[in-house]
mmCIF file with all atom_site columns, C-alpha atoms in Angstrom:
data_model
loop_
_atom_site.group_PDB
_atom_site.id
_atom_site.type_symbol
_atom_site.label_atom_id
_atom_site.label_alt_id
_atom_site.label_comp_id
_atom_site.label_asym_id
_atom_site.label_entity_id
_atom_site.label_seq_id
_atom_site.pdbx_PDB_ins_code
_atom_site.Cartn_x
_atom_site.Cartn_y
_atom_site.Cartn_z
_atom_site.occupancy
_atom_site.B_iso_or_equiv
_atom_site.pdbx_formal_charge
_atom_site.auth_seq_id
_atom_site.auth_comp_id
_atom_site.auth_asym_id
_atom_site.auth_atom_id
_atom_site.pdbx_PDB_model_num
ATOM 1   C CA . GLN U 1 1   ? -3.099  -11.970 14.201  1.00 92.00 ? 1   GLN U CA 1
ATOM 2   C CA . VAL U 1 2   ? -5.203  -10.175 11.609  1.00 95.00 ? 2   VAL U CA 1
ATOM 3   C CA . GLN U 1 3   ? -5.230  -11.812 8.181   1.00 97.00 ? 3   GLN U CA 1
ATOM 4   C CA . LEU U 1 4   ? -6.716  -10.591 4.918   1.00 98.00 ? 4   LEU U CA 1
ATOM 5   C CA . GLN U 1 5   ? -7.517  -12.850 1.961   1.00 98.00 ? 5   GLN U CA 1
ATOM 6   C CA . GLU U 1 6   ? -8.584  -11.722 -1.495  1.00 98.00 ? 6   GLU U CA 1
ATOM 7   C CA . SER U 1 7   ? -10.818 -13.913 -3.625  1.00 98.00 ? 7   SER U CA 1
ATOM 8   C CA . GLY U 1 8   ? -12.429 -13.680 -7.026  1.00 97.00 ? 8   GLY U CA 1
ATOM 9   C CA . PRO U 1 9   ? -11.975 -14.541 -10.704 1.00 97.00 ? 9   PRO U CA 1
ATOM 10  C CA . GLY U 1 10  ? -8.440  -14.406 -12.051 1.00 96.00 ? 10  GLY U CA 1
ATOM 11  C CA . LEU U 1 11  ? -9.601  -13.702 -15.595 1.00 98.00 ? 11  LEU U CA 1
ATOM 12  C CA . VAL U 1 12  ? -12.066 -11.031 -16.692 1.00 98.00 ? 12  VAL U CA 1
ATOM 13  C CA . LYS U 1 13  ? -13.104 -10.147 -20.233 1.00 98.00 ? 13  LYS U CA 1
ATOM 14  C CA . PRO U 1 14  ? -12.683 -6.610  -21.555 1.00 97.00 ? 14  PRO U CA 1
ATOM 15  C CA . SER U 1 15  ? -15.685 -4.318  -20.917 1.00 97.00 ? 15  SER U CA 1
ATOM 16  C CA . GLU U 1 16  ? -16.928 -6.576  -18.110 1.00 98.00 ? 16  GLU U CA 1
ATOM 17  C CA . THR U 1 17  ? -16.880 -5.941  -14.345 1.00 98.00 ? 17  THR U CA 1
ATOM 18  C CA . LEU U 1 18  ? -14.070 -7.118  -12.089 1.00 98.00 ? 18  LEU U CA 1
ATOM 19  C CA . SER U 1 19  ? -15.347 -8.318  -8.708  1.00 98.00 ? 19  SER U CA 1
ATOM 20  C CA . LEU U 1 20  ? -13.176 -9.177  -5.722  1.00 98.00 ? 20  LEU U CA 1
ATOM 21  C CA . THR U 1 21  ? -13.851 -9.863  -2.056  1.00 98.00 ? 21  THR U CA 1
ATOM 22  C CA . CYS U 1 22  ? -11.521 -9.485  0.899   1.00 98.00 ? 22  CYS U CA 1
ATOM 23  C CA . THR U 1 23  ? -12.206 -11.643 3.948   1.00 98.00 ? 23  THR U CA 1
ATOM 24  C CA . VAL U 1 24  ? -10.821 -10.428 7.262   1.00 97.00 ? 24  VAL U CA 1
ATOM 25  C CA . SER U 1 25  ? -9.964  -12.997 9.929   1.00 96.00 ? 25  SER U CA 1
ATOM 26  C CA . GLY U 1 26  ? -8.375  -12.765 13.362  1.00 95.00 ? 26  GLY U CA 1
ATOM 27  C CA . GLY U 1 27  ? -10.081 -9.461  14.077  1.00 93.00 ? 27  GLY U CA 1
ATOM 28  C CA . SER U 1 28  ? -13.219 -7.437  13.471  1.00 92.00 ? 28  SER U CA 1
ATOM 29  C CA . ILE U 1 29  ? -13.813 -5.362  10.370  1.00 93.00 ? 29  ILE U CA 1
ATOM 30  C CA . SER U 1 30  ? -15.444 -2.767  12.597  1.00 90.00 ? 30  SER U CA 1
ATOM 31  C CA . SER U 1 31  ? -13.704 0.481   13.487  1.00 83.00 ? 31  SER U CA 1
ATOM 32  C CA . TYR U 1 32  ? -11.134 0.426   10.692  1.00 92.00 ? 32  TYR U CA 1
ATOM 33  C CA . TYR U 1 33  ? -10.717 1.746   7.171   1.00 95.00 ? 33  TYR U CA 1
ATOM 34  C CA . TRP U 1 34  ? -10.293 -0.876  4.456   1.00 97.00 ? 34  TRP U CA 1
ATOM 35  C CA . SER U 1 35  ? -8.617  -0.216  1.119   1.00 98.00 ? 35  SER U CA 1
ATOM 36  C CA . TRP U 1 36  ? -8.044  -1.779  -2.261  1.00 98.00 ? 36  TRP U CA 1
ATOM 37  C CA . ILE U 1 37  ? -4.642  -1.206  -3.869  1.00 98.00 ? 37  ILE U CA 1
ATOM 38  C CA . ARG U 1 38  ? -3.379  -2.592  -7.154  1.00 98.00 ? 38  ARG U CA 1
ATOM 39  C CA . GLN U 1 39  ? -0.037  -3.214  -8.822  1.00 98.00 ? 39  GLN U CA 1
ATOM 40  C CA . PRO U 1 40  ? 0.314   -3.864  -12.562 1.00 98.00 ? 40  PRO U CA 1
ATOM 41  C CA . PRO U 1 41  ? 2.945   -6.501  -13.345 1.00 96.00 ? 41  PRO U CA 1
ATOM 42  C CA . GLY U 1 42  ? 6.413   -5.052  -12.872 1.00 95.00 ? 42  GLY U CA 1
ATOM 43  C CA . LYS U 1 43  ? 5.074   -1.639  -11.872 1.00 97.00 ? 43  LYS U CA 1
ATOM 44  C CA . GLY U 1 44  ? 4.291   0.414   -8.788  1.00 97.00 ? 44  GLY U CA 1
ATOM 45  C CA . LEU U 1 45  ? 1.347   0.637   -6.415  1.00 98.00 ? 45  LEU U CA 1
ATOM 46  C CA . GLU U 1 46  ? -1.922  2.474   -7.052  1.00 98.00 ? 46  GLU U CA 1
ATOM 47  C CA . TRP U 1 47  ? -4.526  3.125   -4.378  1.00 98.00 ? 47  TRP U CA 1
ATOM 48  C CA . ILE U 1 48  ? -8.054  2.416   -5.632  1.00 98.00 ? 48  ILE U CA 1
ATOM 49  C CA . GLY U 1 49  ? -10.218 3.478   -2.704  1.00 98.00 ? 49  GLY U CA 1
ATOM 50  C CA . TYR U 1 50  ? -11.305 2.788   0.858   1.00 97.00 ? 50  TYR U CA 1
ATOM 51  C CA . ILE U 1 51  ? -14.414 2.046   2.848   1.00 96.00 ? 51  ILE U CA 1
ATOM 52  C CA . TYR U 1 52  ? -15.027 2.663   6.521   1.00 94.00 ? 52  TYR U CA 1
ATOM 53  C CA . TYR U 1 53  ? -16.845 -0.124  8.360   1.00 91.00 ? 53  TYR U CA 1
ATOM 54  C CA . SER U 1 54  ? -19.873 2.167   8.584   1.00 91.00 ? 54  SER U CA 1
ATOM 55  C CA . GLY U 1 55  ? -20.049 2.259   4.778   1.00 93.00 ? 55  GLY U CA 1
ATOM 56  C CA . SER U 1 56  ? -18.565 5.659   3.922   1.00 93.00 ? 56  SER U CA 1
ATOM 57  C CA . THR U 1 57  ? -16.211 5.550   0.960   1.00 96.00 ? 57  THR U CA 1
ATOM 58  C CA . ASN U 1 58  ? -13.469 7.508   -0.776  1.00 96.00 ? 58  ASN U CA 1
ATOM 59  C CA . TYR U 1 59  ? -12.185 6.658   -4.237  1.00 97.00 ? 59  TYR U CA 1
ATOM 60  C CA . ASN U 1 60  ? -9.171  7.583   -6.343  1.00 97.00 ? 60  ASN U CA 1
ATOM 61  C CA . PRO U 1 61  ? -10.462 10.265  -8.752  1.00 96.00 ? 61  PRO U CA 1
ATOM 62  C CA . SER U 1 62  ? -8.737  8.495   -11.637 1.00 96.00 ? 62  SER U CA 1
ATOM 63  C CA . LEU U 1 63  ? -10.966 5.436   -11.121 1.00 97.00 ? 63  LEU U CA 1
ATOM 64  C CA . LYS U 1 64  ? -13.970 6.924   -9.343  1.00 96.00 ? 64  LYS U CA 1
ATOM 65  C CA . SER U 1 65  ? -16.399 6.596   -12.252 1.00 97.00 ? 65  SER U CA 1
ATOM 66  C CA . ARG U 1 66  ? -15.824 2.833   -12.437 1.00 98.00 ? 66  ARG U CA 1
ATOM 67  C CA . VAL U 1 67  ? -15.288 1.797   -8.806  1.00 98.00 ? 67  VAL U CA 1
ATOM 68  C CA . THR U 1 68  ? -17.666 0.632   -6.104  1.00 98.00 ? 68  THR U CA 1
ATOM 69  C CA . ILE U 1 69  ? -16.449 -0.625  -2.725  1.00 98.00 ? 69  ILE U CA 1
ATOM 70  C CA . SER U 1 70  ? -18.924 -2.155  -0.285  1.00 97.00 ? 70  SER U CA 1
ATOM 71  C CA . VAL U 1 71  ? -18.755 -3.798  3.149   1.00 96.00 ? 71  VAL U CA 1
ATOM 72  C CA . ASP U 1 72  ? -20.575 -6.699  4.802   1.00 96.00 ? 72  ASP U CA 1
ATOM 73  C CA . THR U 1 73  ? -19.822 -6.510  8.508   1.00 94.00 ? 73  THR U CA 1
ATOM 74  C CA . SER U 1 74  ? -21.818 -9.675  9.234   1.00 94.00 ? 74  SER U CA 1
ATOM 75  C CA . LYS U 1 75  ? -19.371 -11.652 7.101   1.00 96.00 ? 75  LYS U CA 1
ATOM 76  C CA . ASN U 1 76  ? -16.283 -9.589  7.995   1.00 96.00 ? 76  ASN U CA 1
ATOM 77  C CA . GLN U 1 77  ? -15.787 -8.893  4.298   1.00 97.00 ? 77  GLN U CA 1
ATOM 78  C CA . PHE U 1 78  ? -15.482 -5.968  1.952   1.00 98.00 ? 78  PHE U CA 1
ATOM 79  C CA . SER U 1 79  ? -15.654 -6.009  -1.816  1.00 98.00 ? 79  SER U CA 1
ATOM 80  C CA . LEU U 1 80  ? -14.453 -4.241  -4.942  1.00 98.00 ? 80  LEU U CA 1
ATOM 81  C CA . LYS U 1 81  ? -16.262 -3.824  -8.230  1.00 98.00 ? 81  LYS U CA 1
ATOM 82  C CA . LEU U 1 82  ? -14.464 -2.215  -11.162 1.00 98.00 ? 82  LEU U CA 1
ATOM 83  C CA . SER U 1 83  ? -16.564 -1.805  -14.285 1.00 97.00 ? 83  SER U CA 1
ATOM 84  C CA . SER U 1 84  ? -15.712 -1.537  -17.981 1.00 98.00 ? 84  SER U CA 1
ATOM 85  C CA . VAL U 1 85  ? -12.280 -3.100  -17.535 1.00 98.00 ? 85  VAL U CA 1
ATOM 86  C CA . THR U 1 86  ? -9.537  -2.996  -20.150 1.00 98.00 ? 86  THR U CA 1
ATOM 87  C CA . ALA U 1 87  ? -6.102  -4.586  -20.393 1.00 97.00 ? 87  ALA U CA 1
ATOM 88  C CA . ALA U 1 88  ? -4.766  -1.626  -18.403 1.00 98.00 ? 88  ALA U CA 1
ATOM 89  C CA . ASP U 1 89  ? -6.642  -2.974  -15.372 1.00 98.00 ? 89  ASP U CA 1
ATOM 90  C CA . THR U 1 90  ? -4.559  -6.157  -15.359 1.00 98.00 ? 90  THR U CA 1
ATOM 91  C CA . ALA U 1 91  ? -2.802  -6.150  -11.998 1.00 98.00 ? 91  ALA U CA 1
ATOM 92  C CA . VAL U 1 92  ? -2.290  -7.822  -8.662  1.00 98.00 ? 92  VAL U CA 1
ATOM 93  C CA . TYR U 1 93  ? -5.078  -6.518  -6.438  1.00 98.00 ? 93  TYR U CA 1
ATOM 94  C CA . TYR U 1 94  ? -4.407  -6.176  -2.715  1.00 98.00 ? 94  TYR U CA 1
ATOM 95  C CA . CYS U 1 95  ? -6.753  -5.452  0.141   1.00 98.00 ? 95  CYS U CA 1
ATOM 96  C CA . ALA U 1 96  ? -5.273  -3.649  3.116   1.00 98.00 ? 96  ALA U CA 1
ATOM 97  C CA . ARG U 1 97  ? -6.198  -2.259  6.515   1.00 97.00 ? 97  ARG U CA 1
ATOM 98  C CA . GLU U 1 98  ? -5.704  1.336   7.605   1.00 96.00 ? 98  GLU U CA 1
ATOM 99  C CA . PRO U 1 99  ? -5.554  1.572   11.383  1.00 92.00 ? 99  PRO U CA 1
ATOM 100 C CA . ILE U 1 100 ? -7.241  4.291   13.393  1.00 90.00 ? 100 ILE U CA 1
ATOM 101 C CA . ALA U 1 101 ? -6.210  6.302   16.420  1.00 87.00 ? 101 ALA U CA 1
ATOM 102 C CA . ALA U 1 102 ? -7.974  6.029   19.765  1.00 83.00 ? 102 ALA U CA 1
ATOM 103 C CA . ALA U 1 103 ? -10.084 9.048   18.829  1.00 81.00 ? 103 ALA U CA 1
ATOM 104 C CA . GLY U 1 104 ? -11.318 7.218   15.735  1.00 81.00 ? 104 GLY U CA 1
ATOM 105 C CA . THR U 1 105 ? -9.324  9.221   13.209  1.00 87.00 ? 105 THR U CA 1
ATOM 106 C CA . PRO U 1 106 ? -7.525  7.326   10.431  1.00 89.00 ? 106 PRO U CA 1
ATOM 107 C CA . LEU U 1 107 ? -3.746  7.015   10.592  1.00 92.00 ? 107 LEU U CA 1
ATOM 108 C CA . TYR U 1 108 ? -3.073  7.156   6.835   1.00 94.00 ? 108 TYR U CA 1
ATOM 109 C CA . TYR U 1 109 ? -0.916  4.095   6.349   1.00 97.00 ? 109 TYR U CA 1
ATOM 110 C CA . PHE U 1 110 ? -1.543  0.378   5.779   1.00 98.00 ? 110 PHE U CA 1
ATOM 111 C CA . ASP U 1 111 ? -0.488  -2.065  8.467   1.00 97.00 ? 111 ASP U CA 1
ATOM 112 C CA . TYR U 1 112 ? -2.002  -5.335  7.233   1.00 97.00 ? 112 TYR U CA 1
ATOM 113 C CA . TRP U 1 113 ? -2.176  -6.518  3.631   1.00 98.00 ? 113 TRP U CA 1
ATOM 114 C CA . GLY U 1 114 ? -3.617  -9.524  1.867   1.00 98.00 ? 114 GLY U CA 1
ATOM 115 C CA . GLN U 1 115 ? -1.290  -11.689 -0.202  1.00 98.00 ? 115 GLN U CA 1
ATOM 116 C CA . GLY U 1 116 ? -2.743  -10.235 -3.408  1.00 98.00 ? 116 GLY U CA 1
ATOM 117 C CA . THR U 1 117 ? -4.572  -11.802 -6.314  1.00 98.00 ? 117 THR U CA 1
ATOM 118 C CA . LEU U 1 118 ? -3.659  -11.440 -9.974  1.00 98.00 ? 118 LEU U CA 1
ATOM 119 C CA . VAL U 1 119 ? -6.514  -10.375 -12.208 1.00 98.00 ? 119 VAL U CA 1
ATOM 120 C CA . THR U 1 120 ? -5.904  -10.558 -15.949 1.00 98.00 ? 120 THR U CA 1
ATOM 121 C CA . VAL U 1 121 ? -8.174  -8.745  -18.385 1.00 98.00 ? 121 VAL U CA 1
ATOM 122 C CA . SER U 1 122 ? -8.250  -10.645 -21.651 1.00 97.00 ? 122 SER U CA 1
ATOM 123 C CA . SER U 1 123 ? -10.715 -12.101 -24.078 1.00 95.00 ? 123 SER U CA 1
ATOM 124 C CA . GLU F 2 1   ? -2.500  15.133  -6.590  1.00 90.00 ? 1   GLU F CA 1
ATOM 125 C CA . ILE F 2 2   ? 0.788   14.938  -4.709  1.00 94.00 ? 2   ILE F CA 1
ATOM 126 C CA . VAL F 2 3   ? 3.415   13.122  -6.768  1.00 96.00 ? 3   VAL F CA 1
ATOM 127 C CA . LEU F 2 4   ? 6.168   11.244  -4.935  1.00 97.00 ? 4   LEU F CA 1
ATOM 128 C CA . THR F 2 5   ? 9.491   10.810  -6.737  1.00 98.00 ? 5   THR F CA 1
ATOM 129 C CA . GLN F 2 6   ? 11.876  8.208   -5.356  1.00 98.00 ? 6   GLN F CA 1
ATOM 130 C CA . SER F 2 7   ? 15.587  8.150   -6.049  1.00 95.00 ? 7   SER F CA 1
ATOM 131 C CA . PRO F 2 8   ? 17.679  6.448   -7.051  1.00 96.00 ? 8   PRO F CA 1
ATOM 132 C CA . GLY F 2 9   ? 15.687  3.968   -9.093  1.00 97.00 ? 9   GLY F CA 1
ATOM 133 C CA . THR F 2 10  ? 18.176  1.247   -8.255  1.00 98.00 ? 10  THR F CA 1
ATOM 134 C CA . LEU F 2 11  ? 20.771  1.121   -5.497  1.00 97.00 ? 11  LEU F CA 1
ATOM 135 C CA . SER F 2 12  ? 23.555  -1.467  -5.819  1.00 97.00 ? 12  SER F CA 1
ATOM 136 C CA . LEU F 2 13  ? 25.197  -2.163  -2.466  1.00 97.00 ? 13  LEU F CA 1
ATOM 137 C CA . SER F 2 14  ? 26.920  -4.943  -0.555  1.00 97.00 ? 14  SER F CA 1
ATOM 138 C CA . PRO F 2 15  ? 25.709  -6.508  2.699   1.00 97.00 ? 15  PRO F CA 1
ATOM 139 C CA . GLY F 2 16  ? 26.883  -4.444  5.646   1.00 97.00 ? 16  GLY F CA 1
ATOM 140 C CA . GLU F 2 17  ? 26.775  -1.170  3.721   1.00 97.00 ? 17  GLU F CA 1
ATOM 141 C CA . ARG F 2 18  ? 24.503  1.773   4.469   1.00 98.00 ? 18  ARG F CA 1
ATOM 142 C CA . ALA F 2 19  ? 21.536  2.483   2.190   1.00 98.00 ? 19  ALA F CA 1
ATOM 143 C CA . THR F 2 20  ? 20.001  5.926   1.831   1.00 98.00 ? 20  THR F CA 1
ATOM 144 C CA . LEU F 2 21  ? 16.736  6.158   -0.105  1.00 98.00 ? 21  LEU F CA 1
ATOM 145 C CA . SER F 2 22  ? 15.071  9.436   -1.037  1.00 98.00 ? 22  SER F CA 1
ATOM 146 C CA . CYS F 2 23  ? 11.403  10.335  -1.480  1.00 98.00 ? 23  CYS F CA 1
ATOM 147 C CA . ARG F 2 24  ? 10.593  13.810  -2.740  1.00 98.00 ? 24  ARG F CA 1
ATOM 148 C CA . ALA F 2 25  ? 7.040   15.195  -2.848  1.00 97.00 ? 25  ALA F CA 1
ATOM 149 C CA . SER F 2 26  ? 5.661   17.631  -5.414  1.00 96.00 ? 26  SER F CA 1
ATOM 150 C CA . GLN F 2 27  ? 4.188   19.664  -2.544  1.00 95.00 ? 27  GLN F CA 1
ATOM 151 C CA . SER F 2 28  ? 4.486   19.669  1.201   1.00 95.00 ? 28  SER F CA 1
ATOM 152 C CA . VAL F 2 29  ? 3.345   16.516  2.984   1.00 95.00 ? 29  VAL F CA 1
ATOM 153 C CA . SER F 2 30  ? 2.428   16.266  6.634   1.00 91.00 ? 30  SER F CA 1
ATOM 154 C CA . SER F 2 31  ? 5.024   14.097  8.348   1.00 89.00 ? 31  SER F CA 1
ATOM 155 C CA . SER F 2 32  ? 2.169   12.243  10.008  1.00 90.00 ? 32  SER F CA 1
ATOM 156 C CA . TYR F 2 33  ? 1.034   11.046  6.614   1.00 95.00 ? 33  TYR F CA 1
ATOM 157 C CA . LEU F 2 34  ? 4.318   9.651   5.193   1.00 97.00 ? 34  LEU F CA 1
ATOM 158 C CA . ALA F 2 35  ? 5.042   5.913   5.291   1.00 98.00 ? 35  ALA F CA 1
ATOM 159 C CA . TRP F 2 36  ? 7.597   3.486   3.875   1.00 98.00 ? 36  TRP F CA 1
ATOM 160 C CA . TYR F 2 37  ? 7.088   -0.121  2.744   1.00 98.00 ? 37  TYR F CA 1
ATOM 161 C CA . GLN F 2 38  ? 9.336   -3.001  1.730   1.00 98.00 ? 38  GLN F CA 1
ATOM 162 C CA . GLN F 2 39  ? 8.258   -5.403  -1.002  1.00 98.00 ? 39  GLN F CA 1
ATOM 163 C CA . LYS F 2 40  ? 9.931   -8.650  -1.972  1.00 98.00 ? 40  LYS F CA 1
ATOM 164 C CA . PRO F 2 41  ? 9.126   -10.562 -5.192  1.00 96.00 ? 41  PRO F CA 1
ATOM 165 C CA . GLY F 2 42  ? 5.755   -12.287 -5.043  1.00 96.00 ? 42  GLY F CA 1
ATOM 166 C CA . GLN F 2 43  ? 4.881   -10.741 -1.692  1.00 98.00 ? 43  GLN F CA 1
ATOM 167 C CA . ALA F 2 44  ? 2.658   -7.956  -0.485  1.00 98.00 ? 44  ALA F CA 1
ATOM 168 C CA . PRO F 2 45  ? 4.272   -4.740  0.723   1.00 98.00 ? 45  PRO F CA 1
ATOM 169 C CA . ARG F 2 46  ? 5.253   -4.696  4.405   1.00 98.00 ? 46  ARG F CA 1
ATOM 170 C CA . LEU F 2 47  ? 4.957   -1.557  6.513   1.00 98.00 ? 47  LEU F CA 1
ATOM 171 C CA . LEU F 2 48  ? 8.333   -0.360  7.786   1.00 98.00 ? 48  LEU F CA 1
ATOM 172 C CA . ILE F 2 49  ? 7.897   3.259   8.840   1.00 98.00 ? 49  ILE F CA 1
ATOM 173 C CA . TYR F 2 50  ? 4.865   5.443   9.526   1.00 97.00 ? 50  TYR F CA 1
ATOM 174 C CA . GLY F 2 51  ? 4.600   9.058   10.537  1.00 95.00 ? 51  GLY F CA 1
ATOM 175 C CA . ALA F 2 52  ? 7.874   9.617   8.639   1.00 97.00 ? 52  ALA F CA 1
ATOM 176 C CA . SER F 2 53  ? 10.016  8.250   11.487  1.00 97.00 ? 53  SER F CA 1
ATOM 177 C CA . SER F 2 54  ? 8.158   5.695   13.616  1.00 97.00 ? 54  SER F CA 1
ATOM 178 C CA . ARG F 2 55  ? 9.102   2.055   13.117  1.00 98.00 ? 55  ARG F CA 1
ATOM 179 C CA . ALA F 2 56  ? 6.257   -0.408  12.702  1.00 97.00 ? 56  ALA F CA 1
ATOM 180 C CA . THR F 2 57  ? 5.919   -3.348  15.059  1.00 96.00 ? 57  THR F CA 1
ATOM 181 C CA . GLY F 2 58  ? 8.718   -5.875  14.649  1.00 96.00 ? 58  GLY F CA 1
ATOM 182 C CA . ILE F 2 59  ? 10.867  -3.731  12.339  1.00 98.00 ? 59  ILE F CA 1
ATOM 183 C CA . PRO F 2 60  ? 14.583  -3.857  13.238  1.00 97.00 ? 60  PRO F CA 1
ATOM 184 C CA . ASP F 2 61  ? 16.224  -0.650  14.407  1.00 97.00 ? 61  ASP F CA 1
ATOM 185 C CA . ARG F 2 62  ? 18.611  -0.646  11.433  1.00 98.00 ? 62  ARG F CA 1
ATOM 186 C CA . PHE F 2 63  ? 15.664  0.896   9.551   1.00 98.00 ? 63  PHE F CA 1
ATOM 187 C CA . SER F 2 64  ? 15.069  4.579   10.220  1.00 98.00 ? 64  SER F CA 1
ATOM 188 C CA . GLY F 2 65  ? 13.026  7.320   8.597   1.00 98.00 ? 65  GLY F CA 1
ATOM 189 C CA . SER F 2 66  ? 13.488  11.063  8.620   1.00 97.00 ? 66  SER F CA 1
ATOM 190 C CA . GLY F 2 67  ? 12.489  14.218  6.821   1.00 97.00 ? 67  GLY F CA 1
ATOM 191 C CA . SER F 2 68  ? 9.756   16.797  6.576   1.00 96.00 ? 68  SER F CA 1
ATOM 192 C CA . GLY F 2 69  ? 7.954   19.003  4.084   1.00 95.00 ? 69  GLY F CA 1
ATOM 193 C CA . THR F 2 70  ? 8.871   17.701  0.639   1.00 96.00 ? 70  THR F CA 1
ATOM 194 C CA . ASP F 2 71  ? 11.999  15.634  1.403   1.00 97.00 ? 71  ASP F CA 1
ATOM 195 C CA . PHE F 2 72  ? 11.974  12.321  3.214   1.00 98.00 ? 72  PHE F CA 1
ATOM 196 C CA . THR F 2 73  ? 14.628  9.643   3.658   1.00 98.00 ? 73  THR F CA 1
ATOM 197 C CA . LEU F 2 74  ? 14.681  5.966   4.545   1.00 98.00 ? 74  LEU F CA 1
ATOM 198 C CA . THR F 2 75  ? 18.016  4.765   5.877   1.00 98.00 ? 75  THR F CA 1
ATOM 199 C CA . ILE F 2 76  ? 19.116  1.173   6.383   1.00 98.00 ? 76  ILE F CA 1
ATOM 200 C CA . SER F 2 77  ? 22.208  1.413   8.559   1.00 97.00 ? 77  SER F CA 1
ATOM 201 C CA . ARG F 2 78  ? 23.765  -1.964  7.714   1.00 97.00 ? 78  ARG F CA 1
ATOM 202 C CA . LEU F 2 79  ? 22.244  -4.044  4.965   1.00 97.00 ? 79  LEU F CA 1
ATOM 203 C CA . GLU F 2 80  ? 21.362  -7.603  5.833   1.00 97.00 ? 80  GLU F CA 1
ATOM 204 C CA . PRO F 2 81  ? 20.801  -10.210 3.075   1.00 96.00 ? 81  PRO F CA 1
ATOM 205 C CA . GLU F 2 82  ? 17.037  -10.089 3.674   1.00 97.00 ? 82  GLU F CA 1
ATOM 206 C CA . ASP F 2 83  ? 16.922  -6.305  3.081   1.00 98.00 ? 83  ASP F CA 1
ATOM 207 C CA . PHE F 2 84  ? 17.470  -6.554  -0.681  1.00 97.00 ? 84  PHE F CA 1
ATOM 208 C CA . ALA F 2 85  ? 14.044  -5.637  -2.014  1.00 98.00 ? 85  ALA F CA 1
ATOM 209 C CA . VAL F 2 86  ? 12.003  -2.776  -3.464  1.00 98.00 ? 86  VAL F CA 1
ATOM 210 C CA . TYR F 2 87  ? 11.052  0.108   -1.165  1.00 98.00 ? 87  TYR F CA 1
ATOM 211 C CA . TYR F 2 88  ? 8.079   2.432   -1.632  1.00 98.00 ? 88  TYR F CA 1
ATOM 212 C CA . CYS F 2 89  ? 7.130   5.661   0.071   1.00 98.00 ? 89  CYS F CA 1
ATOM 213 C CA . GLN F 2 90  ? 3.441   6.590   0.441   1.00 98.00 ? 90  GLN F CA 1
ATOM 214 C CA . GLN F 2 91  ? 1.598   9.724   1.438   1.00 97.00 ? 91  GLN F CA 1
ATOM 215 C CA . TYR F 2 92  ? -1.939  10.873  2.103   1.00 96.00 ? 92  TYR F CA 1
ATOM 216 C CA . GLY F 2 93  ? -3.091  14.291  0.991   1.00 90.00 ? 93  GLY F CA 1
ATOM 217 C CA . SER F 2 94  ? -6.128  15.922  -0.623  1.00 87.00 ? 94  SER F CA 1
ATOM 218 C CA . SER F 2 95  ? -8.209  12.832  0.202   1.00 90.00 ? 95  SER F CA 1
ATOM 219 C CA . LEU F 2 96  ? -5.913  10.629  -1.872  1.00 94.00 ? 96  LEU F CA 1
ATOM 220 C CA . PHE F 2 97  ? -3.184  8.110   -1.155  1.00 97.00 ? 97  PHE F CA 1
ATOM 221 C CA . THR F 2 98  ? -0.241  8.068   -3.566  1.00 97.00 ? 98  THR F CA 1
ATOM 222 C CA . PHE F 2 99  ? 2.900   5.943   -3.744  1.00 98.00 ? 99  PHE F CA 1
ATOM 223 C CA . GLY F 2 100 ? 6.337   6.662   -5.099  1.00 98.00 ? 100 GLY F CA 1
ATOM 224 C CA . GLY F 2 101 ? 7.695   4.653   -8.007  1.00 98.00 ? 101 GLY F CA 1
ATOM 225 C CA . GLY F 2 102 ? 9.982   2.607   -5.792  1.00 98.00 ? 102 GLY F CA 1
ATOM 226 C CA . THR F 2 103 ? 13.698  2.116   -5.204  1.00 98.00 ? 103 THR F CA 1
ATOM 227 C CA . LYS F 2 104 ? 15.174  -1.315  -5.806  1.00 98.00 ? 104 LYS F CA 1
ATOM 228 C CA . VAL F 2 105 ? 18.027  -2.201  -3.456  1.00 98.00 ? 105 VAL F CA 1
ATOM 229 C CA . GLU F 2 106 ? 20.066  -4.910  -5.145  1.00 97.00 ? 106 GLU F CA 1
ATOM 230 C CA . ILE F 2 107 ? 23.155  -6.856  -4.211  1.00 95.00 ? 107 ILE F CA 1
ATOM 231 C CA . LYS F 2 108 ? 26.322  -5.448  -5.757  1.00 92.00 ? 108 LYS F CA 1
#
């Protein structure tokens, strides 16, 4: 059974960089797309971006200037960095897996999710 | 960006009743790229439906999805106590994933 676990600081100061890591267990990080998705308290879901195990990325245009997603296949982990954070970035951050078809094409939905980690931006 | 609008915002029903949730897109969405999720308080979303109408592994057959183009529907044929939750639709288009605002199904 594939499991995803987010880790990182729960409190970040305004203007600093939010850094989170997602550790994948029970399966390989290879051959899948891996996303970060966030949910402000009491609100809906916002996709942040994805990385393919090979390192190619795609980011939400609304966050693109501040986001970097990277992968470490040797550790079965991928990471999120979000710079210049403000209170508006306070949210539960989820990592999630996007499966692929046999031909290697993405399937455009998320079948496994981490439990989520709350990150609060406050001084 | 394709905007997904879910309605109603809240659905008040009793166990055993039928729930019909709507997801309308601001422009046409490929059926292959439309999914539905269930989220309970304090939990991550759970995949219910992908490809507009295919049930994910382990999802009971009381959940069904339908629709095409700009109008999609999630139907729960007979509500069980564990089905009271928030439901989100999600699409992929123009290199971007977007989610609807959610429909809360609450006990009447």
